Tab-separated table of C-alpha atoms and ligand atoms in Angstrom:
chain	number	residue	atom	x	y	z
A	8	MET	CA	5.275	-20.633	8.442
A	9	THR	CA	6.494	-24.024	9.728
A	10	ALA	CA	9.747	-25.397	8.650
A	11	ARG	CA	9.785	-26.702	5.186
A	12	ASN	CA	10.753	-30.363	4.608
A	13	ILE	CA	13.367	-30.588	1.865
A	14	SER	CA	12.403	-34.206	1.188
A	15	ARG	CA	9.126	-32.891	-0.177
A	16	PHE	CA	10.572	-30.096	-2.079
A	17	TRP	CA	8.148	-30.347	-4.884
A	18	GLU	CA	5.321	-29.226	-2.686
A	19	TRP	CA	6.856	-25.768	-1.994
A	20	GLY	CA	9.902	-25.292	-4.126
A	21	ARG	CA	9.440	-22.379	-6.488
A	22	LYS	CA	11.404	-23.191	-9.631
A	23	ILE	CA	12.680	-25.934	-11.934
A	24	ILE	CA	15.569	-24.925	-14.139
A	25	CYS	CA	16.475	-27.292	-16.981
A	26	VAL	CA	19.647	-27.618	-19.017
A	27	GLY	CA	19.302	-28.693	-22.544
A	28	ARG	CA	21.961	-30.528	-24.678
A	29	ASN	CA	24.265	-31.375	-21.817
A	30	TYR	CA	25.377	-34.839	-23.215
A	31	ALA	CA	27.214	-34.880	-26.524
A	32	ASP	CA	25.533	-38.223	-27.602
A	33	HIS	CA	22.162	-36.759	-27.146
A	34	VAL	CA	23.054	-33.493	-28.940
A	35	LYS	CA	24.108	-35.599	-31.875
A	36	GLU	CA	20.884	-37.716	-31.975
A	37	LEU	CA	18.803	-34.584	-32.143
A	38	LYS	CA	21.166	-33.104	-34.827
A	39	ASN	CA	21.767	-30.032	-32.641
A	40	ALA	CA	25.119	-28.029	-32.349
A	41	LEU	CA	27.280	-28.579	-29.358
A	42	PRO	CA	26.643	-25.691	-26.903
A	43	THR	CA	29.342	-23.412	-25.865
A	44	GLU	CA	27.473	-22.409	-22.770
A	45	PRO	CA	24.513	-24.121	-20.943
A	46	ILE	CA	21.134	-23.850	-22.582
A	47	LEU	CA	18.624	-23.018	-19.954
A	48	PHE	CA	14.814	-23.321	-19.840
A	49	LEU	CA	12.120	-23.387	-17.170
A	50	LYS	CA	9.257	-25.614	-15.974
A	51	PRO	CA	6.802	-24.406	-13.475
A	52	PRO	CA	6.192	-26.239	-10.105
A	53	SER	CA	2.785	-27.211	-11.526
A	54	ALA	CA	4.666	-29.581	-13.862
A	55	TYR	CA	5.728	-31.900	-10.955
A	56	VAL	CA	4.050	-35.282	-10.887
A	57	THR	CA	5.006	-37.996	-8.367
A	58	GLU	CA	4.843	-41.833	-8.509
A	59	GLY	CA	1.191	-43.143	-8.370
A	60	SER	CA	-0.030	-40.422	-10.619
A	61	PRO	CA	0.228	-40.657	-14.471
A	62	ILE	CA	2.114	-38.775	-17.055
A	63	LEU	CA	-0.425	-37.054	-19.376
A	64	VAL	CA	0.193	-36.675	-23.096
A	65	PRO	CA	-0.769	-33.028	-23.789
A	66	PHE	CA	-3.802	-32.931	-26.076
A	67	TYR	CA	-1.820	-30.897	-28.761
A	68	SER	CA	1.033	-33.304	-29.052
A	69	SER	CA	1.568	-36.578	-30.934
A	70	ASN	CA	5.150	-37.069	-30.137
A	71	LEU	CA	5.851	-36.964	-26.457
A	72	HIS	CA	9.443	-37.959	-25.485
A	73	HIS	CA	11.053	-39.194	-22.314
A	74	GLU	CA	14.360	-37.646	-21.190
A	75	VAL	CA	15.825	-39.253	-17.999
A	76	GLU	CA	17.862	-36.720	-16.037
A	77	LEU	CA	19.603	-36.296	-12.747
A	78	GLY	CA	17.838	-33.600	-10.755
A	79	VAL	CA	19.824	-31.504	-8.188
A	80	VAL	CA	17.777	-30.253	-5.318
A	81	ILE	CA	19.047	-26.893	-3.802
A	82	GLY	CA	19.288	-26.814	-0.064
A	83	LYS	CA	20.941	-23.448	0.489
A	84	GLY	CA	20.118	-20.597	-1.854
A	85	GLY	CA	22.585	-18.194	-3.312
A	86	THR	CA	23.569	-15.778	-6.078
A	87	ALA	CA	26.842	-15.934	-8.092
A	88	ILE	CA	27.872	-19.130	-6.121
A	89	SER	CA	31.471	-20.122	-6.964
A	90	GLN	CA	32.189	-23.639	-8.429
A	91	SER	CA	34.264	-24.509	-5.528
A	92	ASN	CA	31.341	-23.813	-3.098
A	93	ALA	CA	28.645	-25.131	-5.347
A	94	MET	CA	28.171	-28.528	-3.711
A	95	ASP	CA	27.598	-26.813	-0.318
A	96	HIS	CA	24.362	-25.621	-1.814
A	97	VAL	CA	22.999	-29.121	-2.727
A	98	ALA	CA	20.667	-30.850	-0.338
A	99	GLY	CA	20.273	-33.941	-2.519
A	100	TYR	CA	18.980	-35.319	-5.732
A	101	ALA	CA	15.873	-36.587	-7.487
A	102	LEU	CA	15.630	-38.867	-10.524
A	103	CYS	CA	13.506	-36.726	-13.057
A	104	LEU	CA	12.009	-37.010	-16.511
A	105	ASP	CA	11.988	-33.995	-18.700
A	106	MET	CA	8.972	-34.869	-20.749
A	107	THR	CA	9.062	-33.098	-24.063
A	108	ALA	CA	6.456	-32.543	-26.715
A	109	ARG	CA	9.103	-33.060	-29.567
A	110	ASP	CA	6.740	-32.102	-32.367
A	111	ILE	CA	5.920	-28.774	-30.554
A	112	GLN	CA	9.510	-28.194	-29.636
A	113	GLU	CA	10.656	-28.563	-33.264
A	114	ASP	CA	7.845	-26.080	-34.349
A	115	CYS	CA	9.042	-23.582	-31.598
A	116	LYS	CA	12.614	-23.890	-32.685
A	117	SER	CA	11.791	-23.233	-36.330
A	118	LYS	CA	9.630	-20.221	-35.440
A	119	GLY	CA	11.853	-18.780	-32.778
A	120	LEU	CA	9.250	-19.279	-30.114
A	121	PRO	CA	9.734	-20.033	-26.492
A	122	TRP	CA	9.551	-23.684	-25.616
A	123	THR	CA	6.911	-23.424	-23.066
A	124	LEU	CA	4.193	-25.615	-24.689
A	125	ALA	CA	6.869	-28.304	-25.415
A	126	LYS	CA	8.353	-28.396	-21.890
A	127	ALA	CA	6.132	-26.789	-19.167
A	128	PHE	CA	2.692	-28.555	-19.480
A	129	ASN	CA	1.192	-30.321	-16.507
A	130	THR	CA	2.958	-33.590	-15.669
A	131	SER	CA	6.012	-32.657	-17.740
A	132	CYS	CA	8.254	-33.227	-14.663
A	133	PRO	CA	7.868	-36.688	-13.129
A	134	ILE	CA	10.191	-37.019	-10.243
A	135	SER	CA	11.360	-39.768	-7.883
A	136	GLU	CA	11.398	-39.452	-4.048
A	137	PHE	CA	14.131	-37.171	-2.569
A	138	ILE	CA	17.628	-38.619	-2.534
A	139	PRO	CA	19.655	-37.324	0.316
A	140	LYS	CA	23.192	-36.105	-0.746
A	141	GLU	CA	25.069	-38.826	1.042
A	142	ARG	CA	23.527	-41.530	-1.005
A	143	ILE	CA	25.235	-40.238	-4.269
A	144	PRO	CA	28.731	-39.519	-3.177
A	145	ASP	CA	29.892	-38.765	-6.739
A	146	PRO	CA	27.054	-37.270	-8.824
A	147	GLY	CA	29.465	-36.733	-11.628
A	148	ASN	CA	29.793	-40.469	-12.170
A	149	VAL	CA	26.454	-42.326	-11.882
A	150	THR	CA	24.503	-44.153	-14.390
A	151	LEU	CA	20.903	-43.302	-15.409
A	152	TRP	CA	18.600	-45.707	-17.234
A	153	LEU	CA	15.083	-45.717	-18.573
A	154	LYS	CA	12.972	-48.575	-19.914
A	155	VAL	CA	9.753	-48.297	-21.781
A	156	ASN	CA	7.529	-51.378	-21.328
A	157	ASP	CA	10.592	-53.167	-20.068
A	158	GLN	CA	12.810	-52.225	-23.122
A	159	LEU	CA	15.900	-50.325	-22.283
A	160	ARG	CA	15.988	-46.976	-24.087
A	161	GLN	CA	18.342	-44.792	-22.173
A	162	ASN	CA	21.412	-45.852	-20.271
A	163	GLY	CA	24.129	-43.017	-19.755
A	164	CYS	CA	26.585	-41.891	-17.174
A	165	THR	CA	26.710	-38.414	-15.639
A	166	ALA	CA	30.398	-38.486	-16.429
A	167	GLN	CA	29.415	-37.640	-20.085
A	168	MET	CA	27.940	-34.304	-19.069
A	169	ILE	CA	29.444	-31.384	-20.975
A	170	PHE	CA	28.789	-28.945	-18.046
A	171	SER	CA	29.381	-30.377	-14.588
A	172	ILE	CA	26.965	-29.956	-11.645
A	173	PRO	CA	29.211	-27.359	-9.932
A	174	PHE	CA	29.667	-25.437	-13.176
A	175	LEU	CA	25.911	-25.357	-13.732
A	176	ILE	CA	25.060	-24.137	-10.252
A	177	SER	CA	27.711	-21.482	-10.593
A	178	TYR	CA	26.643	-20.493	-14.028
A	179	ILE	CA	22.842	-20.373	-13.323
A	180	SER	CA	23.250	-18.450	-9.984
A	181	LYS	CA	25.018	-15.601	-11.678
A	182	ILE	CA	21.793	-15.049	-13.742
A	183	ILE	CA	18.987	-16.502	-11.682
A	184	THR	CA	19.239	-16.443	-7.822
A	185	LEU	CA	18.812	-20.066	-6.577
A	186	GLU	CA	16.612	-20.669	-3.571
A	187	GLU	CA	16.102	-23.561	-1.155
A	188	GLY	CA	13.816	-26.223	-2.759
A	189	ASP	CA	14.716	-25.276	-6.344
A	190	LEU	CA	15.412	-28.129	-8.738
A	191	ILE	CA	18.012	-28.279	-11.581
A	192	LEU	CA	17.632	-30.788	-14.369
A	193	THR	CA	21.055	-31.652	-15.673
A	194	GLY	CA	20.330	-32.898	-19.145
A	195	THR	CA	19.671	-36.315	-20.751
A	196	PRO	CA	21.960	-38.846	-22.355
A	197	LYS	CA	20.997	-40.357	-25.830
A	198	GLY	CA	18.088	-42.663	-26.551
A	199	VAL	CA	15.084	-40.415	-26.108
A	200	SER	CA	12.047	-41.714	-27.908
A	201	ALA	CA	8.232	-41.378	-28.018
A	202	VAL	CA	5.875	-42.700	-25.541
A	203	GLN	CA	2.174	-43.638	-26.010
A	204	GLU	CA	-0.884	-44.026	-23.824
A	205	HIS	CA	-0.684	-47.055	-21.629
A	206	ASP	CA	3.032	-47.319	-21.856
A	207	GLU	CA	4.827	-48.053	-18.588
A	208	LEU	CA	8.156	-46.184	-17.768
A	209	GLN	CA	10.677	-47.377	-15.402
A	210	ALA	CA	13.812	-45.417	-14.597
A	211	GLY	CA	16.686	-45.667	-12.185
A	212	ILE	CA	20.022	-44.498	-10.892
A	213	GLU	CA	22.426	-47.466	-10.663
A	214	ASP	CA	21.666	-49.220	-7.240
A	215	VAL	CA	20.236	-45.888	-5.665
A	216	ILE	CA	16.617	-45.661	-6.734
A	217	THR	CA	13.952	-46.668	-9.317
A	218	MET	CA	10.674	-45.171	-10.175
A	219	ASN	CA	7.646	-46.004	-12.294
A	220	PHE	CA	5.088	-44.052	-14.286
A	221	LYS	CA	2.206	-44.934	-16.517
A	222	VAL	CA	1.374	-42.774	-19.490
A	223	ASN	CA	-2.298	-41.648	-20.064
A	224	ARG	CA	-3.861	-39.431	-22.629
A	225	LYS	CA	-5.161	-36.108	-21.601
A	226	ASN	CA	-8.388	-35.018	-23.189
A	227	GLN	CA	-8.906	-31.342	-23.720
B	132	MET	CA	1.745	-23.180	7.368
B	133	THR	CA	0.036	-19.844	8.276
B	134	ALA	CA	-2.427	-18.321	5.837
B	135	ARG	CA	-0.748	-16.773	2.873
B	136	ASN	CA	-1.505	-13.063	2.212
B	137	ILE	CA	-2.419	-12.543	-1.472
B	138	SER	CA	-1.383	-8.861	-1.194
B	139	ARG	CA	2.127	-10.126	-0.901
B	140	PHE	CA	1.844	-12.734	-3.599
B	141	TRP	CA	5.429	-12.312	-4.803
B	142	GLU	CA	6.755	-13.648	-1.579
B	143	TRP	CA	5.115	-17.041	-1.952
B	144	GLY	CA	3.556	-17.403	-5.419
B	145	ARG	CA	5.198	-20.076	-7.516
B	146	LYS	CA	4.896	-19.068	-11.049
B	147	ILE	CA	4.853	-16.129	-13.586
B	148	ILE	CA	3.403	-16.926	-16.934
B	149	CYS	CA	3.778	-14.285	-19.552
B	150	VAL	CA	2.015	-13.671	-22.908
B	151	GLY	CA	4.009	-12.326	-25.829
B	152	ARG	CA	2.717	-10.374	-28.685
B	153	ASN	CA	-0.751	-9.579	-27.261
B	154	TYR	CA	-1.008	-6.032	-28.686
B	155	ALA	CA	-1.165	-5.649	-32.485
B	156	ASP	CA	0.741	-2.439	-32.387
B	157	HIS	CA	3.669	-3.942	-30.505
B	158	VAL	CA	3.755	-6.982	-32.794
B	159	LYS	CA	4.224	-4.596	-35.721
B	160	GLU	CA	6.981	-2.530	-34.086
B	161	LEU	CA	8.926	-5.839	-33.419
B	162	LYS	CA	8.252	-6.973	-37.047
B	163	ASN	CA	6.632	-10.246	-35.774
B	164	ALA	CA	3.749	-12.151	-37.136
B	165	LEU	CA	0.293	-11.706	-35.478
B	166	PRO	CA	-0.265	-14.848	-33.315
B	167	THR	CA	-3.147	-17.220	-33.874
B	168	GLU	CA	-2.912	-18.401	-30.299
B	169	PRO	CA	-1.141	-16.925	-27.275
B	170	ILE	CA	2.595	-17.134	-27.055
B	171	LEU	CA	3.547	-18.186	-23.513
B	172	PHE	CA	6.767	-18.036	-21.708
B	173	LEU	CA	7.821	-18.242	-17.917
B	174	LYS	CA	9.817	-16.077	-15.462
B	175	PRO	CA	10.731	-17.672	-12.149
B	176	PRO	CA	9.599	-16.070	-8.923
B	177	SER	CA	13.288	-14.969	-8.297
B	178	ALA	CA	12.726	-12.434	-11.096
B	179	TYR	CA	10.418	-10.319	-8.859
B	180	VAL	CA	11.533	-6.952	-7.669
B	181	THR	CA	9.502	-4.453	-5.727
B	182	GLU	CA	9.803	-0.611	-5.502
B	183	GLY	CA	12.768	0.530	-3.463
B	184	SER	CA	15.149	-2.100	-5.142
B	185	PRO	CA	16.717	-1.404	-8.592
B	186	ILE	CA	16.266	-3.107	-12.006
B	187	LEU	CA	19.634	-4.566	-12.845
B	188	VAL	CA	20.838	-4.734	-16.507
B	189	PRO	CA	22.235	-8.333	-16.912
B	190	PHE	CA	25.947	-8.346	-17.468
B	191	TYR	CA	25.413	-10.081	-20.763
B	192	SER	CA	23.054	-7.663	-22.341
B	193	SER	CA	23.510	-4.199	-23.939
B	194	ASN	CA	19.834	-3.710	-24.992
B	195	LEU	CA	17.521	-4.070	-22.072
B	196	HIS	CA	13.925	-3.117	-22.850
B	197	HIS	CA	10.920	-2.160	-20.790
B	198	GLU	CA	7.551	-3.631	-21.516
B	199	VAL	CA	4.718	-2.257	-19.322
B	200	GLU	CA	2.097	-4.830	-18.626
B	201	LEU	CA	-1.084	-5.514	-16.693
B	202	GLY	CA	-0.514	-8.439	-14.399
B	203	VAL	CA	-3.385	-10.710	-13.247
B	204	VAL	CA	-3.038	-12.139	-9.728
B	205	ILE	CA	-4.677	-15.548	-9.400
B	206	GLY	CA	-6.702	-16.017	-6.165
B	207	LYS	CA	-8.252	-19.515	-6.826
B	208	GLY	CA	-6.415	-22.079	-8.671
B	209	GLY	CA	-7.843	-24.295	-11.327
B	210	THR	CA	-7.373	-26.492	-14.344
B	211	ALA	CA	-9.343	-26.007	-17.689
B	212	ILE	CA	-11.115	-23.058	-16.274
B	213	SER	CA	-13.890	-21.874	-18.597
B	214	GLN	CA	-13.872	-18.228	-19.980
B	215	SER	CA	-17.134	-17.525	-18.236
B	216	ASN	CA	-15.734	-18.574	-14.841
B	217	ALA	CA	-12.319	-17.031	-15.393
B	218	MET	CA	-12.835	-13.866	-13.589
B	219	ASP	CA	-13.905	-15.780	-10.441
B	220	HIS	CA	-10.255	-16.972	-10.300
B	221	VAL	CA	-8.863	-13.409	-10.129
B	222	ALA	CA	-7.903	-12.029	-6.886
B	223	GLY	CA	-6.468	-8.696	-8.289
B	224	TYR	CA	-3.866	-7.135	-10.366
B	225	ALA	CA	-0.361	-5.673	-10.337
B	226	LEU	CA	1.298	-3.206	-12.682
B	227	CYS	CA	4.356	-5.122	-14.116
B	228	LEU	CA	7.348	-4.671	-16.273
B	229	ASP	CA	8.485	-7.592	-18.355
B	230	MET	CA	12.063	-6.579	-18.664
B	231	THR	CA	13.622	-8.093	-21.764
B	232	ALA	CA	17.190	-8.378	-22.918
B	233	ARG	CA	16.197	-7.638	-26.573
B	234	ASP	CA	19.654	-8.476	-28.103
B	235	ILE	CA	19.676	-11.872	-26.283
B	236	GLN	CA	16.014	-12.569	-27.289
B	237	GLU	CA	16.763	-11.798	-31.010
B	238	ASP	CA	19.772	-14.200	-30.756
B	239	CYS	CA	17.548	-16.924	-29.081
B	240	LYS	CA	14.891	-16.479	-31.740
B	241	SER	CA	17.303	-16.806	-34.628
B	242	LYS	CA	18.977	-19.911	-33.156
B	243	GLY	CA	15.737	-21.614	-32.020
B	244	LEU	CA	16.729	-21.447	-28.332
B	245	PRO	CA	14.547	-20.878	-25.250
B	246	TRP	CA	14.090	-17.336	-24.085
B	247	THR	CA	15.268	-17.822	-20.596
B	248	LEU	CA	18.443	-15.620	-20.669
B	249	ALA	CA	16.312	-12.928	-22.414
B	250	LYS	CA	13.356	-12.870	-19.942
B	251	ALA	CA	13.901	-14.694	-16.645
B	252	PHE	CA	17.139	-13.062	-15.072
B	253	ASN	CA	17.024	-11.578	-11.652
B	254	THR	CA	14.890	-8.360	-11.566
B	255	SER	CA	13.289	-9.105	-14.936
B	256	CYS	CA	9.813	-8.721	-13.238
B	257	PRO	CA	9.417	-5.324	-11.456
B	258	ILE	CA	5.895	-5.216	-9.916
B	259	SER	CA	3.775	-2.660	-8.130
B	260	GLU	CA	1.917	-3.229	-4.918
B	261	PHE	CA	-1.061	-5.617	-5.165
B	262	ILE	CA	-4.226	-4.036	-6.618
B	263	PRO	CA	-7.464	-5.457	-5.217
B	264	LYS	CA	-9.834	-6.605	-8.013
B	265	GLU	CA	-12.501	-4.069	-7.120
B	266	ARG	CA	-10.156	-1.313	-8.042
B	267	ILE	CA	-10.213	-2.137	-11.738
B	268	PRO	CA	-13.772	-2.877	-12.496
B	269	ASP	CA	-13.010	-3.299	-16.201
B	270	PRO	CA	-9.527	-4.762	-16.752
B	271	GLY	CA	-10.206	-5.030	-20.447
B	272	ASN	CA	-10.377	-1.246	-20.779
B	273	VAL	CA	-7.643	0.599	-18.776
B	274	THR	CA	-4.702	2.667	-19.826
B	275	LEU	CA	-1.187	1.627	-19.046
B	276	TRP	CA	1.701	4.046	-19.369
B	277	LEU	CA	5.465	4.145	-18.829
B	278	LYS	CA	7.906	7.051	-18.736
B	279	VAL	CA	11.771	6.886	-18.854
B	280	ASN	CA	13.333	9.999	-17.274
B	281	ASP	CA	9.961	11.764	-17.521
B	282	GLN	CA	9.582	11.058	-21.210
B	283	LEU	CA	6.389	9.091	-22.143
B	284	ARG	CA	7.412	5.956	-24.056
B	285	GLN	CA	4.402	3.636	-23.712
B	286	ASN	CA	0.676	4.431	-23.406
B	287	GLY	CA	-1.822	1.974	-24.420
B	288	CYS	CA	-5.240	0.548	-23.535
B	289	THR	CA	-5.928	-3.025	-22.547
B	290	ALA	CA	-8.836	-2.874	-24.939
B	291	GLN	CA	-6.263	-3.487	-27.760
B	292	MET	CA	-5.294	-6.859	-26.500
B	293	ILE	CA	-5.619	-9.549	-29.069
B	294	PHE	CA	-6.462	-12.128	-26.367
B	295	SER	CA	-8.624	-11.045	-23.531
B	296	ILE	CA	-7.934	-11.884	-19.801
B	297	PRO	CA	-10.675	-14.417	-19.502
B	298	PHE	CA	-9.433	-16.105	-22.750
B	299	LEU	CA	-5.901	-16.269	-21.478
B	300	ILE	CA	-6.882	-17.707	-18.063
B	301	SER	CA	-8.919	-20.355	-19.785
B	302	TYR	CA	-6.302	-21.065	-22.485
B	303	ILE	CA	-3.341	-21.300	-19.968
B	304	SER	CA	-5.114	-23.455	-17.529
B	305	LYS	CA	-5.835	-26.186	-19.910
B	306	ILE	CA	-2.052	-26.650	-20.321
B	307	ILE	CA	-0.586	-25.389	-16.974
B	308	THR	CA	-2.649	-25.624	-13.910
B	309	LEU	CA	-3.073	-22.211	-12.259
B	310	GLU	CA	-2.510	-21.901	-8.385
B	311	GLU	CA	-3.256	-19.220	-5.956
B	312	GLY	CA	-0.604	-16.562	-6.081
B	313	ASP	CA	0.361	-17.163	-9.658
B	314	LEU	CA	0.855	-14.032	-11.926
B	315	ILE	CA	-0.039	-13.686	-15.619
B	316	LEU	CA	1.595	-10.950	-17.500
B	317	THR	CA	-0.822	-9.927	-20.364
B	318	GLY	CA	1.560	-8.371	-22.920
B	319	THR	CA	2.752	-4.922	-23.739
B	320	PRO	CA	1.502	-2.099	-26.076
B	321	LYS	CA	3.872	-0.484	-28.500
B	322	GLY	CA	6.616	1.975	-27.429
B	323	VAL	CA	9.169	-0.559	-25.930
B	324	SER	CA	12.720	0.894	-25.895
B	325	ALA	CA	16.121	0.443	-24.262
B	326	VAL	CA	16.956	1.662	-20.722
B	327	GLN	CA	20.401	2.451	-19.400
B	328	GLU	CA	22.081	2.540	-16.068
B	329	HIS	CA	20.765	5.558	-13.914
B	330	ASP	CA	17.531	5.684	-15.861
B	331	GLU	CA	14.462	6.238	-13.835
B	332	LEU	CA	11.304	4.417	-14.894
B	333	GLN	CA	7.760	5.481	-13.845
B	334	ALA	CA	4.730	3.483	-14.817
B	335	GLY	CA	1.002	3.759	-13.969
B	336	ILE	CA	-2.455	2.461	-14.634
B	337	GLU	CA	-4.778	5.433	-15.262
B	338	ASP	CA	-5.754	6.818	-11.818
B	339	VAL	CA	-5.180	3.531	-10.062
B	340	ILE	CA	-1.502	3.224	-9.297
B	341	THR	CA	1.888	4.459	-10.116
B	342	MET	CA	5.278	2.927	-9.482
B	343	ASN	CA	8.967	3.898	-9.756
B	344	PHE	CA	12.160	1.921	-10.497
B	345	LYS	CA	15.815	2.967	-10.996
B	346	VAL	CA	18.059	1.048	-13.347
B	347	ASN	CA	21.458	-0.112	-12.066
B	348	ARG	CA	24.132	-2.125	-13.968
B	349	LYS	CA	24.947	-5.609	-12.674
B	350	ASN	CA	28.490	-6.581	-12.563
B	351	GLN	CA	29.328	-10.249	-13.081
C	610	MG	MG1	11.000	-20.695	-21.692
C	611	MG	MG1	16.011	-32.490	-21.089
C	612	MG	MG1	6.045	-8.743	-22.629
C-alpha cells in the first residue's frame, strides 16, 4: 500500500467517534441531563461528505438538525493514551457537522434503541478540508459558528466543552483503540436547528477556515 | 494502493453494521418487542479480533454476553440495492460473535443513550476466517452454534431470521452506502449468556467452519 495522505483522511480513515452533550448550553437546549462521562456514538466513513456535494435529508426524517463541531484527526494511533500524551496523537483538525435526524433520535431515545438511523446515514458527516495542527495552536479556545441562509444560528467557543480534547482522546482510547485517520467529533454548542431542502449552510472556525454546503432532499 | 484481498477484509474494511433482534426466540428471551423494521447499530473496525487473540471483558462490565451470528461480507458496494440484486453484492461470509456488555446495554436502553459502550469496545467483534460465498449455497438455511467450555449454549438456524439477508442488504443500503469489505452481522438466535475470564468459546456453522476464542479480563 502506498503511504496514506492524512490531509485526505476521509478517503481511508476507518472510524468517526462522536461525543454527545459536551457543551452545557446545548445540553440545556435539548433538556438533557449533564453527563458525568462522555457520551459516545459512531458514524461510518460512508457518512463523509465534502464541499461541492450536498447534504441529503434522509427520506424518513422531517427534522434534520445541524450541529457544528470541531473534529480532531488522529495522526498516531494508540490504546489507553494518557491525557498528557494525547495531543501527540493529533495530526490536525476538520470543521464538521454532526447532521442529526432529531425526530428519529427522539424516537430512538424514548424506545431505548441505538441512534444509528438518526446519526449514521449517508452525508451525516459534512467536513471541511484538513486543518494542520499548527493552524489551531489552542484547540481548547477557538470559536465555531454556523449560518443558515446567512442567519447566524450557532456561535460557541471550545472553551465551553465539558470534556477537553486530551480527556476525550484518553477516555475513548481506553475502550476503542484509536488509529491513524480516525476522526473525533467533540460536540456542539447551543443553537442547533432544522434545515430544509435548498438551504445553504456556512460554517467556520474563527479566522482559520470556512465551508459551505447545500441541502437537498433524498428520495427513497 | 495494491489490490485489497477480500479474504482479509477485517484489515481494511471500513464498517461493521449489526442487526439487532432478528430472531424471534432471542427477542423473547430479552423481553423485547418484535421489530417492524431492522434495528441497526455499528461497531468500528477496531472491534475485530481473530483466532489466536483473546476476547477481553471491558473493565466497566460484569455481564459480557456472547451472540453468535452469521456475518455477510460485501464484495461489491452499492446504494439502494434491490433485494433481487442483493446477493450479487456478497463476496462471502464470516462466523461472528457480537460480544455485548449486557449490563451496560440495559443501562443505555433505560437512559435513551447510544449503545456504543455496550457494543463497540475493543474485541467486541470476534470473527472466523473468510468463507467464500460458494461454501454456503443457502445462507438463509444454515445452523449456527456456540459452546462455552464445551457446553452448548446457542444452536439456531438462519431460516428463523425475521429479516432475510437480501432484505437487510437492500434496507441498509438505502440509508448507509455499502462498500467492499463491509461486514453485516445478521442477528443472533436464542441462548445468549454471560462469559467469564478463562472461558473458552467454540462456535461453528454446520459442517462449514469452527472457531475458538479464549476470554481474558481487560485491566484499565
Ligand atoms: Mg450506535
Ligand atoms: Mg453532535
Ligand atoms: Mg447481536
